[in-house]
Amino acid sequence: MPANGPKRSNLALFDVAAPNRILAAARDDLDWGIAWCCVREGMHPTNVARLTPKNMDEEGWLQWIRVKNAAPRRTLVPEADRARLRIFLALDKPTRKTMWLRMDQLIRRAGFPGGGPRVLRKTFILNELRRFQGRTDVFLLVAQRAGCTVGVVVQHYLDLEQWEAVGKR
């Protein structure tokens, strides 16, 4: 084991069903909320830790400032997820280290090799590439949604293309 702890996975989950399986494996509202923010919205763990009920308005818009580049982000939370997300927003958030450990356990319970919020964030980017597939502005849209650069999205696109080319769908 390395001096700073066990080696953790930093790879995305290419399985299309991964987000739903991971959310279904949540054992409580805290697990579910952390996973939802990372895998559905590509949120950075620091942003997850800072969320409060004030981040979501009455219409269901969740808003935050991306920690890595100060870019404003917002998403309209699906009606089916709003009540549970409001519960999560009211909870005390754990440290990023605790979030990482919870996500590692959650990902394993869902039947995938372990990982943390970064794995979920990368999985989010892959699924956004699938969702916007065929659009000429796919890289810009996904970069905006993920709050990252187009270069990061292009690398994920290349990874996904190679994965699917070898029949790993």
Short mmCIF file of N, CA and C in Angstrom, two decimals:
data_model
loop_
_atom_site.label_atom_id
_atom_site.label_comp_id
_atom_site.label_asym_id
_atom_site.label_seq_id
_atom_site.Cartn_x
_atom_site.Cartn_y
_atom_site.Cartn_z
N MET A 1 0.84 -1.17 0.00
CA MET A 1 0.00 0.00 0.00
C MET A 1 0.89 1.24 0.00
N PRO A 2 0.59 2.25 -0.85
CA PRO A 2 1.40 3.46 -0.86
C PRO A 2 1.35 4.17 0.49
N ALA A 3 2.36 4.99 0.77
CA ALA A 3 2.45 5.68 2.06
C ALA A 3 1.24 6.55 2.35
N ASN A 4 0.62 7.10 1.33
CA ASN A 4 -0.52 8.01 1.55
C ASN A 4 -1.87 7.30 1.44
N GLY A 5 -1.89 6.00 1.57
CA GLY A 5 -3.15 5.27 1.56
C GLY A 5 -3.29 4.38 0.34
N PRO A 6 -4.44 3.69 0.23
CA PRO A 6 -4.64 2.78 -0.90
C PRO A 6 -4.77 3.54 -2.20
N LYS A 7 -4.33 2.91 -3.27
CA LYS A 7 -4.46 3.52 -4.60
C LYS A 7 -5.93 3.53 -4.99
N ARG A 8 -6.39 4.67 -5.48
CA ARG A 8 -7.79 4.80 -5.85
C ARG A 8 -7.91 4.92 -7.35
N SER A 9 -9.02 4.44 -7.86
CA SER A 9 -9.30 4.54 -9.29
C SER A 9 -9.56 5.98 -9.67
N ASN A 10 -9.13 6.37 -10.84
CA ASN A 10 -9.36 7.71 -11.35
C ASN A 10 -9.94 7.62 -12.75
N LEU A 11 -10.56 6.49 -13.08
CA LEU A 11 -11.09 6.28 -14.41
C LEU A 11 -12.59 6.46 -14.42
N ALA A 12 -13.11 6.86 -15.56
CA ALA A 12 -14.55 6.97 -15.71
C ALA A 12 -15.16 5.58 -15.86
N LEU A 13 -16.46 5.51 -15.58
CA LEU A 13 -17.21 4.28 -15.79
C LEU A 13 -17.91 4.41 -17.14
N PHE A 14 -17.54 3.57 -18.08
CA PHE A 14 -18.06 3.68 -19.44
C PHE A 14 -19.47 3.11 -19.58
N ASP A 15 -19.91 2.35 -18.62
CA ASP A 15 -21.22 1.70 -18.65
C ASP A 15 -22.32 2.76 -18.63
N VAL A 16 -23.22 2.72 -19.61
CA VAL A 16 -24.32 3.68 -19.71
C VAL A 16 -25.23 3.60 -18.49
N ALA A 17 -25.35 2.43 -17.91
CA ALA A 17 -26.23 2.23 -16.75
C ALA A 17 -25.59 2.64 -15.43
N ALA A 18 -24.32 3.00 -15.44
CA ALA A 18 -23.60 3.29 -14.20
C ALA A 18 -24.28 4.36 -13.33
N PRO A 19 -24.67 5.51 -13.88
CA PRO A 19 -25.27 6.53 -13.01
C PRO A 19 -26.49 6.03 -12.24
N ASN A 20 -27.40 5.36 -12.93
CA ASN A 20 -28.60 4.87 -12.25
C ASN A 20 -28.28 3.80 -11.23
N ARG A 21 -27.34 2.92 -11.55
CA ARG A 21 -26.95 1.87 -10.60
C ARG A 21 -26.31 2.47 -9.35
N ILE A 22 -25.51 3.49 -9.55
CA ILE A 22 -24.84 4.13 -8.42
C ILE A 22 -25.85 4.85 -7.54
N LEU A 23 -26.76 5.59 -8.14
CA LEU A 23 -27.79 6.27 -7.35
C LEU A 23 -28.67 5.27 -6.61
N ALA A 24 -28.97 4.15 -7.24
CA ALA A 24 -29.80 3.12 -6.60
C ALA A 24 -29.07 2.46 -5.42
N ALA A 25 -27.75 2.48 -5.43
CA ALA A 25 -26.97 1.86 -4.36
C ALA A 25 -26.79 2.77 -3.15
N ALA A 26 -27.29 3.99 -3.21
CA ALA A 26 -27.16 4.92 -2.08
C ALA A 26 -27.89 4.36 -0.86
N ARG A 27 -27.23 4.39 0.27
CA ARG A 27 -27.84 3.85 1.49
C ARG A 27 -28.57 4.91 2.30
N ASP A 28 -28.36 6.21 1.94
CA ASP A 28 -29.06 7.28 2.65
C ASP A 28 -29.10 8.52 1.75
N ASP A 29 -29.75 9.57 2.26
CA ASP A 29 -29.89 10.80 1.47
C ASP A 29 -28.54 11.49 1.23
N LEU A 30 -27.60 11.33 2.14
CA LEU A 30 -26.28 11.93 1.96
C LEU A 30 -25.55 11.27 0.80
N ASP A 31 -25.50 9.93 0.78
CA ASP A 31 -24.89 9.21 -0.34
C ASP A 31 -25.54 9.62 -1.66
N TRP A 32 -26.87 9.60 -1.67
CA TRP A 32 -27.61 9.90 -2.89
C TRP A 32 -27.31 11.31 -3.38
N GLY A 33 -27.30 12.28 -2.47
CA GLY A 33 -27.07 13.66 -2.87
C GLY A 33 -25.67 13.89 -3.42
N ILE A 34 -24.68 13.32 -2.76
CA ILE A 34 -23.31 13.46 -3.26
C ILE A 34 -23.21 12.82 -4.65
N ALA A 35 -23.74 11.62 -4.79
CA ALA A 35 -23.68 10.94 -6.08
C ALA A 35 -24.45 11.72 -7.14
N TRP A 36 -25.64 12.21 -6.81
CA TRP A 36 -26.45 12.95 -7.77
C TRP A 36 -25.69 14.17 -8.27
N CYS A 37 -25.11 14.92 -7.35
CA CYS A 37 -24.38 16.13 -7.75
C CYS A 37 -23.18 15.80 -8.64
N CYS A 38 -22.48 14.73 -8.34
CA CYS A 38 -21.28 14.38 -9.12
C CYS A 38 -21.62 13.71 -10.44
N VAL A 39 -22.52 12.73 -10.42
CA VAL A 39 -22.77 11.92 -11.61
C VAL A 39 -23.82 12.54 -12.53
N ARG A 40 -24.74 13.34 -11.99
CA ARG A 40 -25.77 13.98 -12.82
C ARG A 40 -25.37 15.37 -13.27
N GLU A 41 -24.52 16.05 -12.47
CA GLU A 41 -24.16 17.43 -12.79
C GLU A 41 -22.66 17.67 -12.90
N GLY A 42 -21.85 16.65 -12.66
CA GLY A 42 -20.41 16.80 -12.81
C GLY A 42 -19.80 17.76 -11.80
N MET A 43 -20.41 17.87 -10.64
CA MET A 43 -19.99 18.83 -9.63
C MET A 43 -18.71 18.39 -8.94
N HIS A 44 -17.86 19.35 -8.64
CA HIS A 44 -16.63 19.12 -7.88
C HIS A 44 -17.00 18.92 -6.41
N PRO A 45 -16.31 18.02 -5.69
CA PRO A 45 -16.64 17.76 -4.29
C PRO A 45 -16.66 19.01 -3.41
N THR A 46 -15.79 19.98 -3.67
CA THR A 46 -15.82 21.21 -2.87
C THR A 46 -17.14 21.93 -3.05
N ASN A 47 -17.65 21.94 -4.30
CA ASN A 47 -18.96 22.55 -4.52
C ASN A 47 -20.06 21.79 -3.79
N VAL A 48 -19.97 20.46 -3.81
CA VAL A 48 -20.97 19.64 -3.12
C VAL A 48 -20.97 19.99 -1.64
N ALA A 49 -19.79 20.12 -1.06
CA ALA A 49 -19.67 20.40 0.37
C ALA A 49 -20.23 21.78 0.74
N ARG A 50 -20.26 22.69 -0.20
CA ARG A 50 -20.73 24.06 0.06
C ARG A 50 -22.21 24.27 -0.22
N LEU A 51 -22.88 23.28 -0.77
CA LEU A 51 -24.29 23.46 -1.11
C LEU A 51 -25.17 23.61 0.13
N THR A 52 -26.14 24.51 0.03
CA THR A 52 -27.13 24.71 1.08
C THR A 52 -28.49 24.84 0.41
N PRO A 53 -29.56 24.89 1.19
CA PRO A 53 -30.88 25.08 0.59
C PRO A 53 -30.98 26.37 -0.25
N LYS A 54 -30.14 27.35 0.03
CA LYS A 54 -30.16 28.61 -0.73
C LYS A 54 -29.72 28.43 -2.18
N ASN A 55 -29.06 27.31 -2.48
CA ASN A 55 -28.59 27.08 -3.85
C ASN A 55 -29.71 26.66 -4.80
N MET A 56 -30.88 26.28 -4.28
CA MET A 56 -31.99 25.88 -5.15
C MET A 56 -33.19 26.78 -4.90
N ASP A 57 -33.72 27.36 -5.98
CA ASP A 57 -34.87 28.25 -5.84
C ASP A 57 -36.18 27.47 -5.89
N GLU A 58 -37.28 28.19 -5.77
CA GLU A 58 -38.61 27.57 -5.72
C GLU A 58 -38.97 26.85 -7.02
N GLU A 59 -38.43 27.31 -8.14
CA GLU A 59 -38.73 26.70 -9.44
C GLU A 59 -37.91 25.44 -9.71
N GLY A 60 -36.92 25.16 -8.85
CA GLY A 60 -36.11 23.97 -9.03
C GLY A 60 -34.77 24.20 -9.69
N TRP A 61 -34.35 25.45 -9.84
CA TRP A 61 -33.03 25.74 -10.41
C TRP A 61 -31.98 25.62 -9.32
N LEU A 62 -30.99 24.76 -9.54
CA LEU A 62 -29.85 24.61 -8.64
C LEU A 62 -28.71 25.44 -9.24
N GLN A 63 -28.14 26.34 -8.44
CA GLN A 63 -27.09 27.22 -8.94
C GLN A 63 -25.88 27.17 -8.02
N TRP A 64 -24.68 27.25 -8.60
CA TRP A 64 -23.44 27.27 -7.85
C TRP A 64 -22.35 27.87 -8.71
N ILE A 65 -21.24 28.22 -8.09
CA ILE A 65 -20.06 28.73 -8.79
C ILE A 65 -19.02 27.63 -8.76
N ARG A 66 -18.58 27.19 -9.93
CA ARG A 66 -17.61 26.10 -10.02
C ARG A 66 -16.32 26.49 -9.33
N VAL A 67 -15.87 25.66 -8.42
CA VAL A 67 -14.71 25.95 -7.58
C VAL A 67 -13.42 26.08 -8.39
N LYS A 68 -13.25 25.30 -9.42
CA LYS A 68 -11.98 25.29 -10.14
C LYS A 68 -11.75 26.51 -11.03
N ASN A 69 -12.84 27.10 -11.58
CA ASN A 69 -12.64 28.22 -12.51
C ASN A 69 -13.61 29.38 -12.28
N ALA A 70 -14.35 29.35 -11.20
CA ALA A 70 -15.30 30.40 -10.82
C ALA A 70 -16.40 30.64 -11.87
N ALA A 71 -16.63 29.65 -12.73
CA ALA A 71 -17.69 29.77 -13.74
C ALA A 71 -19.04 29.51 -13.08
N PRO A 72 -20.02 30.38 -13.34
CA PRO A 72 -21.35 30.12 -12.78
C PRO A 72 -21.99 28.92 -13.48
N ARG A 73 -22.66 28.09 -12.69
CA ARG A 73 -23.33 26.91 -13.23
C ARG A 73 -24.76 26.89 -12.70
N ARG A 74 -25.65 26.33 -13.48
CA ARG A 74 -27.02 26.12 -13.02
C ARG A 74 -27.63 24.98 -13.81
N THR A 75 -28.59 24.34 -13.18
CA THR A 75 -29.31 23.26 -13.82
C THR A 75 -30.73 23.23 -13.26
N LEU A 76 -31.66 22.87 -14.09
CA LEU A 76 -33.03 22.68 -13.64
C LEU A 76 -33.15 21.25 -13.16
N VAL A 77 -33.35 21.08 -11.88
CA VAL A 77 -33.42 19.75 -11.28
C VAL A 77 -34.73 19.09 -11.72
N PRO A 78 -34.66 17.85 -12.22
CA PRO A 78 -35.89 17.16 -12.62
C PRO A 78 -36.88 17.10 -11.45
N GLU A 79 -38.13 17.25 -11.77
CA GLU A 79 -39.20 17.23 -10.76
C GLU A 79 -39.08 16.02 -9.83
N ALA A 80 -38.78 14.86 -10.39
CA ALA A 80 -38.72 13.62 -9.60
C ALA A 80 -37.58 13.63 -8.57
N ASP A 81 -36.56 14.47 -8.78
CA ASP A 81 -35.40 14.51 -7.87
C ASP A 81 -35.44 15.67 -6.88
N ARG A 82 -36.34 16.62 -7.06
CA ARG A 82 -36.30 17.85 -6.26
C ARG A 82 -36.49 17.63 -4.78
N ALA A 83 -37.47 16.86 -4.36
CA ALA A 83 -37.73 16.67 -2.93
C ALA A 83 -36.51 16.05 -2.23
N ARG A 84 -35.96 15.02 -2.85
CA ARG A 84 -34.82 14.35 -2.21
C ARG A 84 -33.59 15.26 -2.22
N LEU A 85 -33.41 16.04 -3.28
CA LEU A 85 -32.27 16.95 -3.33
C LEU A 85 -32.43 18.05 -2.28
N ARG A 86 -33.64 18.53 -2.06
CA ARG A 86 -33.86 19.54 -1.01
C ARG A 86 -33.49 18.97 0.37
N ILE A 87 -33.80 17.70 0.61
CA ILE A 87 -33.40 17.05 1.86
C ILE A 87 -31.88 17.04 1.96
N PHE A 88 -31.22 16.65 0.88
CA PHE A 88 -29.75 16.62 0.87
C PHE A 88 -29.16 18.00 1.12
N LEU A 89 -29.71 19.02 0.49
CA LEU A 89 -29.18 20.37 0.64
C LEU A 89 -29.23 20.84 2.09
N ALA A 90 -30.20 20.38 2.85
CA ALA A 90 -30.35 20.78 4.25
C ALA A 90 -29.42 20.03 5.20
N LEU A 91 -28.81 18.94 4.74
CA LEU A 91 -27.93 18.14 5.59
C LEU A 91 -26.58 18.82 5.78
N ASP A 92 -25.93 18.53 6.91
CA ASP A 92 -24.53 18.92 7.09
C ASP A 92 -23.70 18.07 6.14
N LYS A 93 -22.80 18.71 5.42
CA LYS A 93 -21.99 17.98 4.44
C LYS A 93 -20.70 17.49 5.09
N PRO A 94 -20.25 16.32 4.68
CA PRO A 94 -18.98 15.80 5.20
C PRO A 94 -17.80 16.48 4.53
N THR A 95 -16.61 16.16 5.03
CA THR A 95 -15.39 16.65 4.40
C THR A 95 -15.24 15.99 3.03
N ARG A 96 -14.35 16.55 2.21
CA ARG A 96 -14.11 15.94 0.90
C ARG A 96 -13.55 14.54 1.06
N LYS A 97 -12.72 14.31 2.07
CA LYS A 97 -12.15 12.98 2.29
C LYS A 97 -13.25 11.98 2.61
N THR A 98 -14.19 12.37 3.47
CA THR A 98 -15.31 11.49 3.81
C THR A 98 -16.18 11.25 2.58
N MET A 99 -16.38 12.31 1.77
CA MET A 99 -17.16 12.13 0.53
C MET A 99 -16.49 11.10 -0.36
N TRP A 100 -15.17 11.20 -0.49
CA TRP A 100 -14.43 10.27 -1.33
C TRP A 100 -14.64 8.83 -0.84
N LEU A 101 -14.52 8.63 0.46
CA LEU A 101 -14.70 7.29 1.02
C LEU A 101 -16.13 6.78 0.81
N ARG A 102 -17.12 7.66 1.00
CA ARG A 102 -18.52 7.26 0.78
C ARG A 102 -18.74 6.88 -0.68
N MET A 103 -18.18 7.64 -1.59
CA MET A 103 -18.37 7.35 -3.01
C MET A 103 -17.65 6.08 -3.41
N ASP A 104 -16.48 5.85 -2.84
CA ASP A 104 -15.77 4.60 -3.12
C ASP A 104 -16.64 3.41 -2.72
N GLN A 105 -17.23 3.47 -1.54
CA GLN A 105 -18.10 2.38 -1.07
C GLN A 105 -19.36 2.28 -1.92
N LEU A 106 -19.93 3.41 -2.27
CA LEU A 106 -21.15 3.44 -3.08
C LEU A 106 -20.91 2.84 -4.46
N ILE A 107 -19.83 3.21 -5.09
CA ILE A 107 -19.50 2.69 -6.41
C ILE A 107 -19.28 1.18 -6.35
N ARG A 108 -18.63 0.72 -5.30
CA ARG A 108 -18.43 -0.73 -5.11
C ARG A 108 -19.76 -1.45 -4.89
N ARG A 109 -20.66 -0.85 -4.08
CA ARG A 109 -21.98 -1.47 -3.86
C ARG A 109 -22.76 -1.56 -5.17
N ALA A 110 -22.51 -0.63 -6.08
CA ALA A 110 -23.19 -0.65 -7.37
C ALA A 110 -22.58 -1.69 -8.32
N GLY A 111 -21.47 -2.32 -7.91
CA GLY A 111 -20.88 -3.38 -8.71
C GLY A 111 -19.73 -2.96 -9.60
N PHE A 112 -19.15 -1.79 -9.35
CA PHE A 112 -18.02 -1.30 -10.14
C PHE A 112 -16.78 -1.24 -9.27
N PRO A 113 -15.58 -1.21 -9.90
CA PRO A 113 -14.37 -1.00 -9.10
C PRO A 113 -14.52 0.33 -8.37
N GLY A 114 -13.88 0.47 -7.24
CA GLY A 114 -14.03 1.68 -6.44
C GLY A 114 -13.56 2.94 -7.14
N GLY A 115 -13.78 4.01 -6.48
CA GLY A 115 -13.41 5.33 -6.98
C GLY A 115 -14.01 6.38 -6.08
N GLY A 116 -14.01 7.59 -6.52
CA GLY A 116 -14.58 8.66 -5.72
C GLY A 116 -15.33 9.64 -6.59
N PRO A 117 -15.56 10.84 -6.09
CA PRO A 117 -16.30 11.84 -6.86
C PRO A 117 -15.68 12.13 -8.23
N ARG A 118 -14.36 12.03 -8.34
CA ARG A 118 -13.72 12.29 -9.63
C ARG A 118 -14.15 11.25 -10.67
N VAL A 119 -14.30 10.01 -10.24
CA VAL A 119 -14.78 8.96 -11.14
C VAL A 119 -16.19 9.30 -11.62
N LEU A 120 -17.02 9.76 -10.68
CA LEU A 120 -18.39 10.12 -11.05
C LEU A 120 -18.42 11.32 -11.97
N ARG A 121 -17.55 12.28 -11.74
CA ARG A 121 -17.50 13.46 -12.59
C ARG A 121 -17.09 13.07 -14.02
N LYS A 122 -16.11 12.21 -14.14
CA LYS A 122 -15.68 11.76 -15.46
C LYS A 122 -16.79 10.95 -16.13
N THR A 123 -17.50 10.15 -15.36
CA THR A 123 -18.62 9.39 -15.89
C THR A 123 -19.71 10.34 -16.39
N PHE A 124 -19.92 11.43 -15.67
CA PHE A 124 -20.87 12.46 -16.09
C PHE A 124 -20.49 12.99 -17.47
N ILE A 125 -19.23 13.29 -17.69
CA ILE A 125 -18.78 13.83 -18.99
C ILE A 125 -19.04 12.82 -20.10
N LEU A 126 -18.74 11.55 -19.86
CA LEU A 126 -19.01 10.52 -20.87
C LEU A 126 -20.49 10.46 -21.23
N ASN A 127 -21.34 10.50 -20.22
CA ASN A 127 -22.77 10.42 -20.48
C ASN A 127 -23.30 11.67 -21.16
N GLU A 128 -22.72 12.82 -20.87
CA GLU A 128 -23.11 14.04 -21.58
C GLU A 128 -22.68 13.97 -23.04
N LEU A 129 -21.52 13.37 -23.31
CA LEU A 129 -21.10 13.18 -24.70
C LEU A 129 -22.09 12.30 -25.44
N ARG A 130 -22.57 11.27 -24.77
CA ARG A 130 -23.58 10.40 -25.39
C ARG A 130 -24.88 11.16 -25.62
N ARG A 131 -25.28 11.95 -24.63
CA ARG A 131 -26.56 12.68 -24.71
C ARG A 131 -26.56 13.71 -25.84
N PHE A 132 -25.46 14.40 -26.03
CA PHE A 132 -25.38 15.44 -27.05
C PHE A 132 -24.78 14.93 -28.37
N GLN A 133 -24.61 13.62 -28.48
CA GLN A 133 -24.02 13.01 -29.68
C GLN A 133 -24.74 13.48 -30.94
N GLY A 134 -23.97 13.80 -31.96
CA GLY A 134 -24.56 14.21 -33.23
C GLY A 134 -24.69 15.71 -33.39
N ARG A 135 -24.56 16.45 -32.32
CA ARG A 135 -24.63 17.92 -32.41
C ARG A 135 -23.27 18.45 -32.81
N THR A 136 -23.25 19.49 -33.61
CA THR A 136 -21.97 20.06 -34.02
C THR A 136 -21.27 20.78 -32.88
N ASP A 137 -22.02 21.21 -31.88
CA ASP A 137 -21.45 21.94 -30.76
C ASP A 137 -21.30 21.06 -29.51
N VAL A 138 -21.22 19.76 -29.70
CA VAL A 138 -21.19 18.82 -28.58
C VAL A 138 -20.09 19.14 -27.58
N PHE A 139 -18.88 19.44 -28.04
CA PHE A 139 -17.77 19.68 -27.12
C PHE A 139 -17.98 20.95 -26.30
N LEU A 140 -18.51 21.98 -26.93
CA LEU A 140 -18.79 23.22 -26.20
C LEU A 140 -19.89 23.02 -25.17
N LEU A 141 -20.95 22.31 -25.56
CA LEU A 141 -22.05 22.06 -24.62
C LEU A 141 -21.59 21.26 -23.41
N VAL A 142 -20.85 20.20 -23.66
CA VAL A 142 -20.40 19.35 -22.56
C VAL A 142 -19.40 20.10 -21.69
N ALA A 143 -18.50 20.87 -22.29
CA ALA A 143 -17.54 21.65 -21.50
C ALA A 143 -18.28 22.66 -20.61
N GLN A 144 -19.31 23.29 -21.15
CA GLN A 144 -20.09 24.23 -20.35
C GLN A 144 -20.80 23.51 -19.21
N ARG A 145 -21.42 22.38 -19.51
CA ARG A 145 -22.13 21.62 -18.47
C ARG A 145 -21.17 21.13 -17.38
N ALA A 146 -19.97 20.70 -17.79
CA ALA A 146 -19.01 20.16 -16.83
C ALA A 146 -18.18 21.25 -16.15
N GLY A 147 -18.20 22.46 -16.72
CA GLY A 147 -17.40 23.53 -16.14
C GLY A 147 -15.92 23.31 -16.35
N CYS A 148 -15.56 22.72 -17.48
CA CYS A 148 -14.16 22.45 -17.77
C CYS A 148 -13.82 22.94 -19.17
N THR A 149 -12.61 22.67 -19.62
CA THR A 149 -12.19 23.11 -20.94
C THR A 149 -12.64 22.12 -22.02
N VAL A 150 -12.67 22.61 -23.23
CA VAL A 150 -13.00 21.75 -24.37
C VAL A 150 -11.96 20.65 -24.51
N GLY A 151 -10.71 20.95 -24.20
CA GLY A 151 -9.65 19.95 -24.28
C GLY A 151 -9.92 18.74 -23.40
N VAL A 152 -10.42 18.97 -22.19
CA VAL A 152 -10.76 17.87 -21.29
C VAL A 152 -11.87 17.02 -21.90
N VAL A 153 -12.86 17.68 -22.46
CA VAL A 153 -13.99 16.96 -23.07
C VAL A 153 -13.53 16.16 -24.28
N VAL A 154 -12.66 16.73 -25.08
CA VAL A 154 -12.15 16.03 -26.27
C VAL A 154 -11.43 14.75 -25.85
N GLN A 155 -10.62 14.80 -24.79
CA GLN A 155 -9.93 13.59 -24.32
C GLN A 155 -10.92 12.53 -23.90
N HIS A 156 -11.99 12.92 -23.20
CA HIS A 156 -13.02 11.95 -22.80
C HIS A 156 -13.72 11.38 -24.04
N TYR A 157 -13.94 12.21 -25.04
CA TYR A 157 -14.55 11.76 -26.29
C TYR A 157 -13.67 10.70 -26.96
N LEU A 158 -12.38 10.97 -27.03
CA LEU A 158 -11.45 10.01 -27.63
C LEU A 158 -11.43 8.70 -26.85
N ASP A 159 -11.45 8.80 -25.52
CA ASP A 159 -11.49 7.59 -24.69
C ASP A 159 -12.77 6.80 -24.97
N LEU A 160 -13.90 7.48 -25.03
CA LEU A 160 -15.18 6.83 -25.28
C LEU A 160 -15.21 6.17 -26.65
N GLU A 161 -14.73 6.88 -27.66
CA GLU A 161 -14.67 6.33 -29.01
C GLU A 161 -13.85 5.04 -29.05
N GLN A 162 -12.68 5.06 -28.39
CA GLN A 162 -11.83 3.87 -28.37
C GLN A 162 -12.50 2.73 -27.63
N TRP A 163 -13.14 3.04 -26.50
CA TRP A 163 -13.82 2.04 -25.70
C TRP A 163 -14.91 1.36 -26.52
N GLU A 164 -15.72 2.17 -27.19
CA GLU A 164 -16.82 1.63 -27.98
C GLU A 164 -16.32 0.91 -29.24
N ALA A 165 -15.19 1.36 -29.79
CA ALA A 165 -14.63 0.73 -31.00
C ALA A 165 -14.18 -0.70 -30.74
N VAL A 166 -13.75 -0.98 -29.50
CA VAL A 166 -13.32 -2.34 -29.19
C VAL A 166 -14.47 -3.19 -28.66
N GLY A 167 -15.69 -2.66 -28.77
CA GLY A 167 -16.86 -3.44 -28.42
C GLY A 167 -17.16 -3.56 -26.96
N LYS A 168 -16.72 -2.58 -26.16
CA LYS A 168 -16.93 -2.64 -24.72
C LYS A 168 -18.26 -2.04 -24.28
N ARG A 169 -19.03 -1.58 -25.19
CA ARG A 169 -20.29 -0.91 -24.87
C ARG A 169 -20.88 -1.49 -23.65
#
